[in-house]
GROMACS .gro file of C-alpha atoms in nm:
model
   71
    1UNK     CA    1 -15.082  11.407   7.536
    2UNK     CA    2 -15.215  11.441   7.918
    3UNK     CA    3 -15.264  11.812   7.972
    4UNK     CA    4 -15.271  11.948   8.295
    5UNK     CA    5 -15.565  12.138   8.470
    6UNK     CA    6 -15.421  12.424   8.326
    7UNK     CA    7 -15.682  12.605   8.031
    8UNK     CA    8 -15.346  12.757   7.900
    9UNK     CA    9 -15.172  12.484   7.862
   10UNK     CA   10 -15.453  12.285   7.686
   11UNK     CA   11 -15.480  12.601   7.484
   12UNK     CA   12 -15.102  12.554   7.377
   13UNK     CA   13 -15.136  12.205   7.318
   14UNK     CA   14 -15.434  12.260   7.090
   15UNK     CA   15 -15.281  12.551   6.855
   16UNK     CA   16 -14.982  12.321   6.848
   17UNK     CA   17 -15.178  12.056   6.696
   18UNK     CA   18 -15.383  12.335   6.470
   19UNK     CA   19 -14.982  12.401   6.333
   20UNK     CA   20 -14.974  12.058   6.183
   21UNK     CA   21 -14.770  11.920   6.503
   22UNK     CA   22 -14.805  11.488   6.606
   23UNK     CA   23 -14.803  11.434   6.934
   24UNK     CA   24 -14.437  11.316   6.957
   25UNK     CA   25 -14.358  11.664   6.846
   26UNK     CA   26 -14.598  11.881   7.079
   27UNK     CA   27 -14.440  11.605   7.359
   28UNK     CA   28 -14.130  11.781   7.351
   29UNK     CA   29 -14.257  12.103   7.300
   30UNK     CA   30 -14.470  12.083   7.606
   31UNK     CA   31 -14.110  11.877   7.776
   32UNK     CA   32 -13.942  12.224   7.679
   33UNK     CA   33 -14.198  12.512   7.805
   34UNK     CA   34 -14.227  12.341   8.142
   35UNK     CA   35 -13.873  12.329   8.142
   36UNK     CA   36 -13.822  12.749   8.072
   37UNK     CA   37 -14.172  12.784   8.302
   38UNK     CA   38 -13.966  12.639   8.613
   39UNK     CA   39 -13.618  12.775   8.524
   40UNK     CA   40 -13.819  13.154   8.499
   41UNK     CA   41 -14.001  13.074   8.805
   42UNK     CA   42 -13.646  12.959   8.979
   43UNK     CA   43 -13.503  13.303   8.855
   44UNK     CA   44 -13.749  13.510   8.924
   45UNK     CA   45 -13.724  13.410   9.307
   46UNK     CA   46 -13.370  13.499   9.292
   47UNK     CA   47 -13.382  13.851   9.129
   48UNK     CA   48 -13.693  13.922   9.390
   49UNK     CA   49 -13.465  13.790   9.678
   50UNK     CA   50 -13.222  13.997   9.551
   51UNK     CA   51 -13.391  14.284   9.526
   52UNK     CA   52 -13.531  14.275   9.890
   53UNK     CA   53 -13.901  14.231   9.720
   54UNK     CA   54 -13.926  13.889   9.834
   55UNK     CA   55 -14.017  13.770  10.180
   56UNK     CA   56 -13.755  13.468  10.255
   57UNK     CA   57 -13.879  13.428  10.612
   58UNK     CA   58 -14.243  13.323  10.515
   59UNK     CA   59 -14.069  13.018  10.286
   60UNK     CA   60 -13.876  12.936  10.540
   61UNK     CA   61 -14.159  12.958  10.824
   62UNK     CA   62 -14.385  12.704  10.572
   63UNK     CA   63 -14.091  12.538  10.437
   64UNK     CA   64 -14.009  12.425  10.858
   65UNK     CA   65 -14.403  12.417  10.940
   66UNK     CA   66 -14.404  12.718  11.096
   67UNK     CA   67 -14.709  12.793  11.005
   68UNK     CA   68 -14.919  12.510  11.092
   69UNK     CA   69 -15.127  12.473  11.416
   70UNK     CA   70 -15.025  12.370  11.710
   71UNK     CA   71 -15.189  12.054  11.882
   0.00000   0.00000   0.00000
């Protein structure tokens, strides 16, 4: 298994593999806990723009370029 850069995630992959785990297995472990990292990233963006603790306009002004020199 190709960890990325991440320590924590080579730290997962590792006690997975300490719990008696093959790779095929911590595979779609790791598949599974990037898949719940992005949809709780996703959601979290959404209760914060809901909230009002979340400033949309600087997304969309780097999202557009916005915030890139001009020249």
């Amino acid at each position: 298994m190709d960890s990325s850069s991440d320590p924590r995630e080579s730290d997962l992959v590792r006690w997975l593999r300490e719990q008696g785990h093959g790779e095929a297995e911590v595979e779609r472990i790791m598949e599974k806990v990037k898949e719940y990292d992005e949809k709780t990233v996703r959601e979290s963006v959404f209760d914060s723009l809901e909230s009002g603790s979340f400033d949309i306009a600087k997304i969309i002004d780097e999202a557009l370029g916005q915030d890139e020199p001009e020249g």
